[in-house]
PDB file of C-alpha atoms in Angstrom:
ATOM      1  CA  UNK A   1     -23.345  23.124   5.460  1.00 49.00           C
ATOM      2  CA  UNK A   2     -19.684  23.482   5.656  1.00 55.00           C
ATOM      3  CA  UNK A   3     -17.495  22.747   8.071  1.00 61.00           C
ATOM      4  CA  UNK A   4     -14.212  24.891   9.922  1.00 85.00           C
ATOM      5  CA  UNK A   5     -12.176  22.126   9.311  1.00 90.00           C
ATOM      6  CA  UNK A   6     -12.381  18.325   9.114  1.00 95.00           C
ATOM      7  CA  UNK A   7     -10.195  15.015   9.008  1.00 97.00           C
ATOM      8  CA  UNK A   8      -9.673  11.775   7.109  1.00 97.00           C
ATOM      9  CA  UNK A   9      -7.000   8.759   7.626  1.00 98.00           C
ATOM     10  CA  UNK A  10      -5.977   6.246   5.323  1.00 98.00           C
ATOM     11  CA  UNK A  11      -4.200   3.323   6.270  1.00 98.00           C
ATOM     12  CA  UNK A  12      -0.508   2.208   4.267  1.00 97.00           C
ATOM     13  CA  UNK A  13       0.564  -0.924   3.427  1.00 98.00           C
ATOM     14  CA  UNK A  14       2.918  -3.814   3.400  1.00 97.00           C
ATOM     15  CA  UNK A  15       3.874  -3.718  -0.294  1.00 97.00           C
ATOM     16  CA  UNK A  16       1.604  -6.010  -1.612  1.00 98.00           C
ATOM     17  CA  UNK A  17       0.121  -9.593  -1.027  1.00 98.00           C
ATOM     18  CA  UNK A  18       0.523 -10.367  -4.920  1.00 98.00           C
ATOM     19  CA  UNK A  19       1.612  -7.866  -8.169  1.00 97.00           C
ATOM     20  CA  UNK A  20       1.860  -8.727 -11.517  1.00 96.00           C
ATOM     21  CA  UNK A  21      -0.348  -8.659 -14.717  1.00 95.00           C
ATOM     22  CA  UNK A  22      -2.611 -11.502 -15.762  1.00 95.00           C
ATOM     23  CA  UNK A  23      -3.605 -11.780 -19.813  1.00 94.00           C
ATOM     24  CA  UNK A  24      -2.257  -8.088 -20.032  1.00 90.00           C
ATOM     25  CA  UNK A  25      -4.348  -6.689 -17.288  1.00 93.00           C
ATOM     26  CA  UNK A  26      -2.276  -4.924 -14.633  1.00 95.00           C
ATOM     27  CA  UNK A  27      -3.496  -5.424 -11.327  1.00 97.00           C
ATOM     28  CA  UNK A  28      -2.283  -5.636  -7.244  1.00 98.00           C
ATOM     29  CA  UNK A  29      -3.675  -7.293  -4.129  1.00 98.00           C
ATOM     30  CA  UNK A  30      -3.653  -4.953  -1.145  1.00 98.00           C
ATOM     31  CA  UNK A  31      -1.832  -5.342   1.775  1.00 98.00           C
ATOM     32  CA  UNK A  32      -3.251  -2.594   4.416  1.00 98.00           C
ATOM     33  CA  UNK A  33      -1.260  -2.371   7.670  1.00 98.00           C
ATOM     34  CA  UNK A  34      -2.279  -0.725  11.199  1.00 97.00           C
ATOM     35  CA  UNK A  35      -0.032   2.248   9.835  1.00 97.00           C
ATOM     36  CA  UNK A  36      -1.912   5.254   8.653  1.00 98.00           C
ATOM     37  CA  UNK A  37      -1.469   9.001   6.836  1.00 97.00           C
ATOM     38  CA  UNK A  38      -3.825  11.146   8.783  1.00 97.00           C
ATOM     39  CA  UNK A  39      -4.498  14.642   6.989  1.00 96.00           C
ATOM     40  CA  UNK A  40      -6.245  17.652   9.019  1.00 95.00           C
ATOM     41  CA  UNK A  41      -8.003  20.507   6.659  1.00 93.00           C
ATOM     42  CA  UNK A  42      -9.272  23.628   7.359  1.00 91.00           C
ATOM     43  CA  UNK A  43      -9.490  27.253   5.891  1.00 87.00           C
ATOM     44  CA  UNK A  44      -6.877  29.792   5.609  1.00 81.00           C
ATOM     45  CA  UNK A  45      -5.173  32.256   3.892  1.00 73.00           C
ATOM     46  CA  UNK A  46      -1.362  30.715   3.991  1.00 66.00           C
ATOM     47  CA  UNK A  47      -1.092  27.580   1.769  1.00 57.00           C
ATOM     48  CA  UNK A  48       2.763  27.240   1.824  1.00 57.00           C
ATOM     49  CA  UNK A  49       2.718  23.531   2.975  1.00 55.00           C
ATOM     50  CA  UNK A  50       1.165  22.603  -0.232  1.00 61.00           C
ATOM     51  CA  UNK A  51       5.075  22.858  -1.859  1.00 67.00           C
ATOM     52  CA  UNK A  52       6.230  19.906   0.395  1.00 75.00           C
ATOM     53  CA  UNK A  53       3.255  17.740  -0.432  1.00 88.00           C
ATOM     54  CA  UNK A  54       2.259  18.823  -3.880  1.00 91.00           C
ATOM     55  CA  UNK A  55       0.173  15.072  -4.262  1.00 94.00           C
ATOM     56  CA  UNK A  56      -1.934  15.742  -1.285  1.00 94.00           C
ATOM     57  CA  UNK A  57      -2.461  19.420  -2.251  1.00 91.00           C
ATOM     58  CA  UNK A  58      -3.631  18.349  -6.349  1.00 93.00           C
ATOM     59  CA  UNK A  59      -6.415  15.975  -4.202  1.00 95.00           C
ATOM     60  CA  UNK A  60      -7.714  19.009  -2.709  1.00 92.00           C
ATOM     61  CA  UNK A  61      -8.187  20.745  -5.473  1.00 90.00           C
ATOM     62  CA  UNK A  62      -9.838  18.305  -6.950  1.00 93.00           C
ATOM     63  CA  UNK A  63     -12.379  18.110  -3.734  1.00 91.00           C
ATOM     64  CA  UNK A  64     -13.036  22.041  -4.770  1.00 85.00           C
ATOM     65  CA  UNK A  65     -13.348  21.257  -8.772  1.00 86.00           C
ATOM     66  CA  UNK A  66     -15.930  18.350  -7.924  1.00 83.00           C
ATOM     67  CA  UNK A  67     -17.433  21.386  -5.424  1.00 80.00           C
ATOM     68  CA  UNK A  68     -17.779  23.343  -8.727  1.00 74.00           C
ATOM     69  CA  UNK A  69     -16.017  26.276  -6.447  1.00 66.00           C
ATOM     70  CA  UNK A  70     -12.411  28.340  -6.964  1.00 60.00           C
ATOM     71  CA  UNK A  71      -9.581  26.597  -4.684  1.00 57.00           C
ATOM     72  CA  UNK A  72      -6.773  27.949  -2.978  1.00 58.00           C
ATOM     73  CA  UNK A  73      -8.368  28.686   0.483  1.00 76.00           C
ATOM     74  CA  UNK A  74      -7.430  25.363   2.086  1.00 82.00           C
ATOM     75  CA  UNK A  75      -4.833  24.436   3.841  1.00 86.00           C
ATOM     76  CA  UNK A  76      -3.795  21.385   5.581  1.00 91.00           C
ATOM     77  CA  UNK A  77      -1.333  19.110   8.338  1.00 92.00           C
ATOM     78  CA  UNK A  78      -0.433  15.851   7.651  1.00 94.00           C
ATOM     79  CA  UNK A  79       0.588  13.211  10.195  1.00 95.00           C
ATOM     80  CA  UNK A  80       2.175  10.201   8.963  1.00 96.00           C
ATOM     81  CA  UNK A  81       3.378   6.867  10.064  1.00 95.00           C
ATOM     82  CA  UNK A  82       4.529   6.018   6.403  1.00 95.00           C
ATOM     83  CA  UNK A  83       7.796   6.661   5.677  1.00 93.00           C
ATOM     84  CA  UNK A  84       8.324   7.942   1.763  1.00 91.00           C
ATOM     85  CA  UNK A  85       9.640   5.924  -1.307  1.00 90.00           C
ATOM     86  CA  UNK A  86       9.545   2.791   0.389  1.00 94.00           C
ATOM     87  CA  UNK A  87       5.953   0.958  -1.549  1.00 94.00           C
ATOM     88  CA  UNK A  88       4.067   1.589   2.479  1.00 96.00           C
ATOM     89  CA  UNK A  89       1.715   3.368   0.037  1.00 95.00           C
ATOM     90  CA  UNK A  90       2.461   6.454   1.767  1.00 95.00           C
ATOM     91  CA  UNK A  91       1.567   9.096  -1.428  1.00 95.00           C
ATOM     92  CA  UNK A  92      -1.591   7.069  -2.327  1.00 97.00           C
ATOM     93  CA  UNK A  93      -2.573   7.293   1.789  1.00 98.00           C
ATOM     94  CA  UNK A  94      -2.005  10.607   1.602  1.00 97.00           C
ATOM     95  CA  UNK A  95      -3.797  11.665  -1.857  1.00 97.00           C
ATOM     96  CA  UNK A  96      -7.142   9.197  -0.374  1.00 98.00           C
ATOM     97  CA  UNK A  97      -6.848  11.228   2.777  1.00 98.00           C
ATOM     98  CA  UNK A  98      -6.655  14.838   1.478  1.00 97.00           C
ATOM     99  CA  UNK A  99      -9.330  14.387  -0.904  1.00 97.00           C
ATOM    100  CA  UNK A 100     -12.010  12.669   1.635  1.00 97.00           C
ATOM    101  CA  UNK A 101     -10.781  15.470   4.891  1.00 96.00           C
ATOM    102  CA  UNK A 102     -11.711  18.246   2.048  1.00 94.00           C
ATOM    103  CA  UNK A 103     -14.849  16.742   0.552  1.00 94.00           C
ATOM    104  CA  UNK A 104     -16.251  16.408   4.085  1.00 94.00           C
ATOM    105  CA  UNK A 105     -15.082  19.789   4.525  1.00 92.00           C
ATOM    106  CA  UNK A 106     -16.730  21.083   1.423  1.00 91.00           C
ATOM    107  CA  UNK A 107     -20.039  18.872   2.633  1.00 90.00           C
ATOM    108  CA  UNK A 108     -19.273  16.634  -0.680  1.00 91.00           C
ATOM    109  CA  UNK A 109     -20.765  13.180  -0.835  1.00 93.00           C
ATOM    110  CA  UNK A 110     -18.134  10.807  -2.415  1.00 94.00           C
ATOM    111  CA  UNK A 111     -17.196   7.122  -2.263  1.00 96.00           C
ATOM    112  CA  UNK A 112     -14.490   4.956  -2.305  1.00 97.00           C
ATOM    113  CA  UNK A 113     -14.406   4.586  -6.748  1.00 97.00           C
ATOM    114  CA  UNK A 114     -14.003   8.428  -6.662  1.00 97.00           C
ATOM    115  CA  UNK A 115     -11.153   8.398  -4.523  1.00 97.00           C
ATOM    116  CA  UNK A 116      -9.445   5.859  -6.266  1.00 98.00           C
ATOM    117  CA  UNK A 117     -10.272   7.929  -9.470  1.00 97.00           C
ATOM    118  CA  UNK A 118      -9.099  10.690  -8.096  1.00 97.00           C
ATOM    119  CA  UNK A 119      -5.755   8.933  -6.828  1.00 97.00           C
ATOM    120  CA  UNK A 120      -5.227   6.964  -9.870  1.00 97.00           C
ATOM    121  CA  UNK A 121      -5.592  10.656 -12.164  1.00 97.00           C
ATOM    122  CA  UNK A 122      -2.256  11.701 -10.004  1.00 96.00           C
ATOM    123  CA  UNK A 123      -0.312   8.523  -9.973  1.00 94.00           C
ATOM    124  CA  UNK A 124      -0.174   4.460 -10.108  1.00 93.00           C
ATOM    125  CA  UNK A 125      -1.962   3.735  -6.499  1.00 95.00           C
ATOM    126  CA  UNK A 126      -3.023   1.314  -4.349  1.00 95.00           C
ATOM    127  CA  UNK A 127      -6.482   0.206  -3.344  1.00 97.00           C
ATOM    128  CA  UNK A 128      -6.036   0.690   0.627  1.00 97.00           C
ATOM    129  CA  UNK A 129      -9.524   3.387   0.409  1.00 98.00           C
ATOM    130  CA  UNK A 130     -11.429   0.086  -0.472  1.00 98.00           C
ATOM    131  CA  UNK A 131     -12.688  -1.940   2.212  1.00 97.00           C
ATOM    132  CA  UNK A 132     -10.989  -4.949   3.307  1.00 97.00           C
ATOM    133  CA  UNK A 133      -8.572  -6.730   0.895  1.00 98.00           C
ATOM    134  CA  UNK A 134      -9.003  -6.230  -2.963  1.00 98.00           C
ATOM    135  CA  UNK A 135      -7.594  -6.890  -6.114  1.00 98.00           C
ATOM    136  CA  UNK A 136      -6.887  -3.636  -7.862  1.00 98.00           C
ATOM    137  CA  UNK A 137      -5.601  -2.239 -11.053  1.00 97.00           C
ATOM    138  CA  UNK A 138      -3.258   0.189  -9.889  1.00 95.00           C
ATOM    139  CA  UNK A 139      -1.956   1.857 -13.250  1.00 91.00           C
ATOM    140  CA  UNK A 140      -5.687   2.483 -14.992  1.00 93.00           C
ATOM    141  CA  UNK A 141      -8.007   1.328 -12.328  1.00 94.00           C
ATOM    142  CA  UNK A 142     -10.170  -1.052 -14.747  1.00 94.00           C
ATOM    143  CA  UNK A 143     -10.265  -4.068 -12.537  1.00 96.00           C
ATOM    144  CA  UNK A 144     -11.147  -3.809  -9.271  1.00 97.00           C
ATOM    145  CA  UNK A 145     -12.334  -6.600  -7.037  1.00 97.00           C
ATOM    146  CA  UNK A 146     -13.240  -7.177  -3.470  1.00 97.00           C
ATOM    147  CA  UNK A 147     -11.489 -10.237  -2.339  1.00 98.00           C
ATOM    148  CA  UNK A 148     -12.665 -10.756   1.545  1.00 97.00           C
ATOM    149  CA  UNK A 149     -12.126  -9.151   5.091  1.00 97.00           C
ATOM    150  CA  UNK A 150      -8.312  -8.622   6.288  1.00 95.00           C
ATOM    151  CA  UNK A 151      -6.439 -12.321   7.282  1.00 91.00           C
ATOM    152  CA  UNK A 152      -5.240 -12.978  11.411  1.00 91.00           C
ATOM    153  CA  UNK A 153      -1.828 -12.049  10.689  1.00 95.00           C
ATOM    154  CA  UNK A 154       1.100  -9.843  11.758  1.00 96.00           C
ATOM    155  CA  UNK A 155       3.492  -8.664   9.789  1.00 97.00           C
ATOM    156  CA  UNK A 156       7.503  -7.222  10.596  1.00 97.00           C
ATOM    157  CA  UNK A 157       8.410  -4.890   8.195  1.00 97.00           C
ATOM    158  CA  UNK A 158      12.217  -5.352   6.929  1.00 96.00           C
ATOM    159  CA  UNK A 159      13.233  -1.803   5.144  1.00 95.00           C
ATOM    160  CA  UNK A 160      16.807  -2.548   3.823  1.00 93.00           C
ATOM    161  CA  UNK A 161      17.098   1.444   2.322  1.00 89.00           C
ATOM    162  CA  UNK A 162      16.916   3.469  -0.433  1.00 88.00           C
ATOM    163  CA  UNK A 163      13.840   4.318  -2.220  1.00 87.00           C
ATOM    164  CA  UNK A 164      11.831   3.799  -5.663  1.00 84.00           C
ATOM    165  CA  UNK A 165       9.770   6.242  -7.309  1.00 81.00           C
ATOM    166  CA  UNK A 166       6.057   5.290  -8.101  1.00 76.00           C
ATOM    167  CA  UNK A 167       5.680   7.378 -11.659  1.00 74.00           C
ATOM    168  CA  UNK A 168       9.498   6.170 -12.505  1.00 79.00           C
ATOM    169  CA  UNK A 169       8.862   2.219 -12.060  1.00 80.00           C
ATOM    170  CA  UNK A 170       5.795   2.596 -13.661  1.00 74.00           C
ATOM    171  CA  UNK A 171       7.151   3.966 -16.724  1.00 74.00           C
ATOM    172  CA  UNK A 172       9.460   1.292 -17.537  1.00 76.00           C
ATOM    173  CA  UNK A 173       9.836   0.255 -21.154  1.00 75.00           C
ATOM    174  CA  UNK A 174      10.004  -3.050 -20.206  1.00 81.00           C
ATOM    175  CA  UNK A 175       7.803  -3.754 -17.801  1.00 82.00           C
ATOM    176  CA  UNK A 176       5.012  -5.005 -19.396  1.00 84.00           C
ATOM    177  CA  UNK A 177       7.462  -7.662 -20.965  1.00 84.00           C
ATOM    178  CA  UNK A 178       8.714  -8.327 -17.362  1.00 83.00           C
ATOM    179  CA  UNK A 179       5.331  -9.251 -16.260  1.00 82.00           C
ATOM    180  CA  UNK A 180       4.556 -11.484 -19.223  1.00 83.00           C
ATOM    181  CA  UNK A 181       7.589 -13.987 -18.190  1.00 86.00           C
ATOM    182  CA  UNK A 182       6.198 -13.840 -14.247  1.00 94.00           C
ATOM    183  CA  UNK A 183       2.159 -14.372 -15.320  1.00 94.00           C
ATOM    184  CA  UNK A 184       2.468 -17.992 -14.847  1.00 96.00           C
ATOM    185  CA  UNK A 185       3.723 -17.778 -11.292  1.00 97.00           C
ATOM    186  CA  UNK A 186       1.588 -14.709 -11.043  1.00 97.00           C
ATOM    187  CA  UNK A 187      -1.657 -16.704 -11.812  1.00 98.00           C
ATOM    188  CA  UNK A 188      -0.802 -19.430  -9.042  1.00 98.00           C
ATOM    189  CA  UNK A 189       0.190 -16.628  -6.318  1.00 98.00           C
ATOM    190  CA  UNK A 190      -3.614 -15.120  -6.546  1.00 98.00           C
ATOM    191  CA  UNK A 191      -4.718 -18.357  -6.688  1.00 98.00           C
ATOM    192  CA  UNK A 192      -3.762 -18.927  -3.301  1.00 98.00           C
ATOM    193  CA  UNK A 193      -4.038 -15.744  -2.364  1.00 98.00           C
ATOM    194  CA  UNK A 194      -8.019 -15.711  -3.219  1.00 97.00           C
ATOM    195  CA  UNK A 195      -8.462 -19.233  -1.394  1.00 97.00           C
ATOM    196  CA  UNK A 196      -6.588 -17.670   1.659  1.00 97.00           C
ATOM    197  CA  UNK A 197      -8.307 -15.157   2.088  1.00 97.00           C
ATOM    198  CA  UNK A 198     -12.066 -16.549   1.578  1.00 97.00           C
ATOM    199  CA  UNK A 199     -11.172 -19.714   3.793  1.00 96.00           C
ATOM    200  CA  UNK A 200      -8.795 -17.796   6.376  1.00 95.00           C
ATOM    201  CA  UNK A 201      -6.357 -19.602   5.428  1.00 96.00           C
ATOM    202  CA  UNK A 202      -3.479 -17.395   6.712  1.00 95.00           C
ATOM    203  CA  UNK A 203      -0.881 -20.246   5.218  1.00 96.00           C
ATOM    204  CA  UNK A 204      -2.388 -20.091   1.781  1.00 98.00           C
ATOM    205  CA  UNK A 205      -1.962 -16.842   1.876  1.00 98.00           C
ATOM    206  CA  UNK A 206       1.624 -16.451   2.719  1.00 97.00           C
ATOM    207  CA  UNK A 207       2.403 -19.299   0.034  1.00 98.00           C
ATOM    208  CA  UNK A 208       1.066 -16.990  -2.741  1.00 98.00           C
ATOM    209  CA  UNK A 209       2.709 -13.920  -1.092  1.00 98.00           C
ATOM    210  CA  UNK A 210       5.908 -15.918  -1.364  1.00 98.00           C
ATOM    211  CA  UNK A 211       5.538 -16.928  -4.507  1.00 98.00           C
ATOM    212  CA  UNK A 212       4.707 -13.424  -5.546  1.00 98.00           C
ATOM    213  CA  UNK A 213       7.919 -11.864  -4.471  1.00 98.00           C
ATOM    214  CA  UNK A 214      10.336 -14.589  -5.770  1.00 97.00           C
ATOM    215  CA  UNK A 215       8.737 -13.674  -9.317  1.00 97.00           C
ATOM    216  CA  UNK A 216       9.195 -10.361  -8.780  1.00 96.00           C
ATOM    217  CA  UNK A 217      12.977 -10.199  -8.352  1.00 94.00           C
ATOM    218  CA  UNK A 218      13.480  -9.971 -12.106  1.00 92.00           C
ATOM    219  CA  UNK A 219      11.461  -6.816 -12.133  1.00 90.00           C
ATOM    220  CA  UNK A 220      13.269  -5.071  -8.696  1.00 90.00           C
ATOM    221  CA  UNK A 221      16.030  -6.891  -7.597  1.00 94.00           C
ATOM    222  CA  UNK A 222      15.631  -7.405  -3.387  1.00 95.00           C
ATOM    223  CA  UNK A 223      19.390  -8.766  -2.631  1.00 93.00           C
ATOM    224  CA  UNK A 224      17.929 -10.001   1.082  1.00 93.00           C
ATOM    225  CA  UNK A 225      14.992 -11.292   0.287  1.00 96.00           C
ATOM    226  CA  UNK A 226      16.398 -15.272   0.274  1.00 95.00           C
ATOM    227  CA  UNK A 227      17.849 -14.690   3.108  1.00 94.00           C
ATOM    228  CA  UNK A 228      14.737 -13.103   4.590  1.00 95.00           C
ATOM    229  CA  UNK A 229      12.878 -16.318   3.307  1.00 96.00           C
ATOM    230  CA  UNK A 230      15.133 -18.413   4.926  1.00 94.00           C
ATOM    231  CA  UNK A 231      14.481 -16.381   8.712  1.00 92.00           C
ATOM    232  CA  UNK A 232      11.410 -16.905   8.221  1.00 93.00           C
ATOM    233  CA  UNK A 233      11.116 -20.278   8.125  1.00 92.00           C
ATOM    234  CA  UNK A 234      12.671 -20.389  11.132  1.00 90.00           C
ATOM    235  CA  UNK A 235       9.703 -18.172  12.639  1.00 87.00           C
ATOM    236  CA  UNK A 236       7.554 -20.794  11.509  1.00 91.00           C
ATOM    237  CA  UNK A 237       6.275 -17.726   9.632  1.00 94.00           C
ATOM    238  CA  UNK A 238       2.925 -18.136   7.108  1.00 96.00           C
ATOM    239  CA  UNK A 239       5.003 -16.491   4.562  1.00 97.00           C
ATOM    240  CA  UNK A 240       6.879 -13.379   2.968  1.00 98.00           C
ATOM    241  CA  UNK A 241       5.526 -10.434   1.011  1.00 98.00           C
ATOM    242  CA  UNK A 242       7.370  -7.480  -0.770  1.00 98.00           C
ATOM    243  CA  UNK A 243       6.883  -4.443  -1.823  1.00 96.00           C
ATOM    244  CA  UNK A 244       6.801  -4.804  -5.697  1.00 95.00           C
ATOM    245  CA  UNK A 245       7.691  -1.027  -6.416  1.00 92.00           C
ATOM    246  CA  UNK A 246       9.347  -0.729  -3.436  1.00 93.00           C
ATOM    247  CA  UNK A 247      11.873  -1.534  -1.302  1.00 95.00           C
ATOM    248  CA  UNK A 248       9.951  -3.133   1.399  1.00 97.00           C
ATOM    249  CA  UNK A 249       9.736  -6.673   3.147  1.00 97.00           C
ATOM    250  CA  UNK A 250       7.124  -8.005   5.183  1.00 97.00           C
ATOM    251  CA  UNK A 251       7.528 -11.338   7.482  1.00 97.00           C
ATOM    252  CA  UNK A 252       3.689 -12.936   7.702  1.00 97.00           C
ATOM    253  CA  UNK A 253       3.282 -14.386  10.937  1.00 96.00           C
ATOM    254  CA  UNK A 254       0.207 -16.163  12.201  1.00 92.00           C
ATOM    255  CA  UNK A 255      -1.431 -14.179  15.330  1.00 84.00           C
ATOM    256  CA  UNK A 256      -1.005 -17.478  17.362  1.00 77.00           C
ATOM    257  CA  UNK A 257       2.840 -18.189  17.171  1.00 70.00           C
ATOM    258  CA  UNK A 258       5.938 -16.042  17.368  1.00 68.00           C
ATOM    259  CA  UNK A 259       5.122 -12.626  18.671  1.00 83.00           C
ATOM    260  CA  UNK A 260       5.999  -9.667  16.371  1.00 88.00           C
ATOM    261  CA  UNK A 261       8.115  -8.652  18.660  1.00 90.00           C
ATOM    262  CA  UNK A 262      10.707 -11.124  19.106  1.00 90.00           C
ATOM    263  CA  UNK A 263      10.796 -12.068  15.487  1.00 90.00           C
ATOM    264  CA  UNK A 264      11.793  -8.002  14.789  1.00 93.00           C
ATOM    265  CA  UNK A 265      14.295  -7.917  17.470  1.00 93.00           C
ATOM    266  CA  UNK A 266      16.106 -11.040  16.150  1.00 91.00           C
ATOM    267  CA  UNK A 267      16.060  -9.874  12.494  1.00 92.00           C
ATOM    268  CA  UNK A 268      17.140  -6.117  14.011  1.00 93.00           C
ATOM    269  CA  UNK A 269      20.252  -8.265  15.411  1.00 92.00           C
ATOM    270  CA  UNK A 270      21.278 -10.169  12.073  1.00 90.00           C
ATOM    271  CA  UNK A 271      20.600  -7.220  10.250  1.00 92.00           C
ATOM    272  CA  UNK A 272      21.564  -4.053  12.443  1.00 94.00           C
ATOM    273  CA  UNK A 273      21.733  -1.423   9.079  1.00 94.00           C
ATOM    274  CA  UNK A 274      18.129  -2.128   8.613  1.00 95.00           C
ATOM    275  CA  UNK A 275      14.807  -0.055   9.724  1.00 94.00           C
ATOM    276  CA  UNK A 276      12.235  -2.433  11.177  1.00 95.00           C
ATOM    277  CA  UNK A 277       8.356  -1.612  12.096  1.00 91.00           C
ATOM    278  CA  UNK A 278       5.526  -4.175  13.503  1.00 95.00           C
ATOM    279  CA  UNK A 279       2.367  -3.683  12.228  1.00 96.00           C
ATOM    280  CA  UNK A 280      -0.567  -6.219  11.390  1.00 96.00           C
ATOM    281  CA  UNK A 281      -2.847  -6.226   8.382  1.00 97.00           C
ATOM    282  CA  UNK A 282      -6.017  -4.895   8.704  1.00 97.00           C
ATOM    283  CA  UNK A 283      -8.999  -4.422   6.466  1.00 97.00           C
ATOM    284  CA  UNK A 284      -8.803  -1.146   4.406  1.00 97.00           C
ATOM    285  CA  UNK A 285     -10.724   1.857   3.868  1.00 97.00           C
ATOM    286  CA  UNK A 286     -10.496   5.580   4.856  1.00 97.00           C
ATOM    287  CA  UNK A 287     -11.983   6.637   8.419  1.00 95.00           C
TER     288      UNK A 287
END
């Protein structure tokens, strides 16, 4: 049967526990926050808010060419926490949660390979419609790996402004040569990462994190980021992540310790020009 109208939500992210390449194979660790794209679709005849969210709209058609049916006849509302151009994975939230509101409306089985298919055929995305946390090619989607449940931690979200484009990083001449001179540091972040996470070790976890963005500022430049590192040591924080496309910078803290909420209004207070969100990360996967 089909349905009037149905709904999927997909959670964003933190940037990402670890990014980098390892003997030339591209690859991310997810970083899923309690921050989520929520898209609503049903049937009509007036399709004009496809225009302002052309990514979304290409998922559902996609939903109708898996169908084996004509498309055109859906339309949809999208909620968002996730601001844009900012690495929260807010496009690849989006995309996962077009495509599984219109396959349920369509009464089309799928799972969570074919949405990442389907997300990776429209642009370099993350792997937040995968349960829990998981290593994930995000350019051709040939290594993907479940790494273990989400860690006990909260994160604050430092956004210092501006915005990177997903297909434009991406396309960088020189990126693969950029992540060549970070593998070594690379390998030793997911090192960690992987122990972290299997032992819930929320301190390994943050090391590798760490290490992960200070390799990374040769690819995207964060001009804060020491000093962010330096704050959080003061938190007694577990670590920092970053957005590595992105211009995003998350504070790991421990769910017994600081609260969130102090740590954000103290960094809101040395750095008044900057947006700042609380979240926690949280196992992935589209509900």
């Amino acid at each position: 049967m089909e349905y009037k109208s149905a709904a999927a939500l997909a959670p964003g992210t933190c940037g990402e526990l670890v990014q980098g390449s390892i003997n030339g194979r591209d690859f991310l660790v997810t970083c899923p926050v309690d921050l989520w794209s929520r898209l609503s679709v049903f049937y009509t005849d007036h399709v004009e808010q496809h225009k302002l969210f052309p990514k979304a709209a290409k998922a559902i058609q996609m939903a109708y060419e898996k169908k084996g049916a004509a498309g055109g006849r859906i339309g949809f509302i999208r909620e968002s926490d996730l601001p844009i151009g900012k690495g929260m994975g807010s496009s690849t939230a989006d995309i996962a949660a077009a495509y599984a509101a219109a396959c349920r409306l369509l009464d089309v089985k799928i799972n969570e390979d074919e949405i990442a298919d389907v997300a990776l055929a429209i642009e370099p995305s993350d792997g937040l419609m995968y349960p829990g946390i998981c290593l994930f090619d995000h350019r051709k989607g040939l290594w993907r790996e479940p790494l273990g449940s989400a860690p006990p931690l909260n994160v604050v979200i430092i956004d210092p402004g501006g915005e990177v484009d997903t297909l434009e990083f991406n396309g960088k001449k020189d990126l693969q040569n950029l992540n060549a001179k970070k593998e070594q540091e690379i390998v030793k972040a997911l090192a960690y990462v992987r122990e972290g996470i299997a032992e819930r070790d929320p301190e390994k976890i943050g090391r590798g994190a760490t290490i992960s963005a200070m390799a990374n500022q040769e690819t995207l430049f964060k001009p804060h980021l020491e000093d962010i590192i330096k704050l959080s040591i003061q938190f007694k924080a577990m670590g920092v992540n970053v957005a590595h496309s992105g211009t995003v910078i998350g504070i790991l803290l421990a769910e017994i310790g600081p609260h969130v909420m102090e740590a954000a209004e103290y960094i809101k207070k040395k750095f008044p020009q900057f947006n700042i969100y609380t979240s926690k990360i949280i196992s992935g996967g589209i509900k």
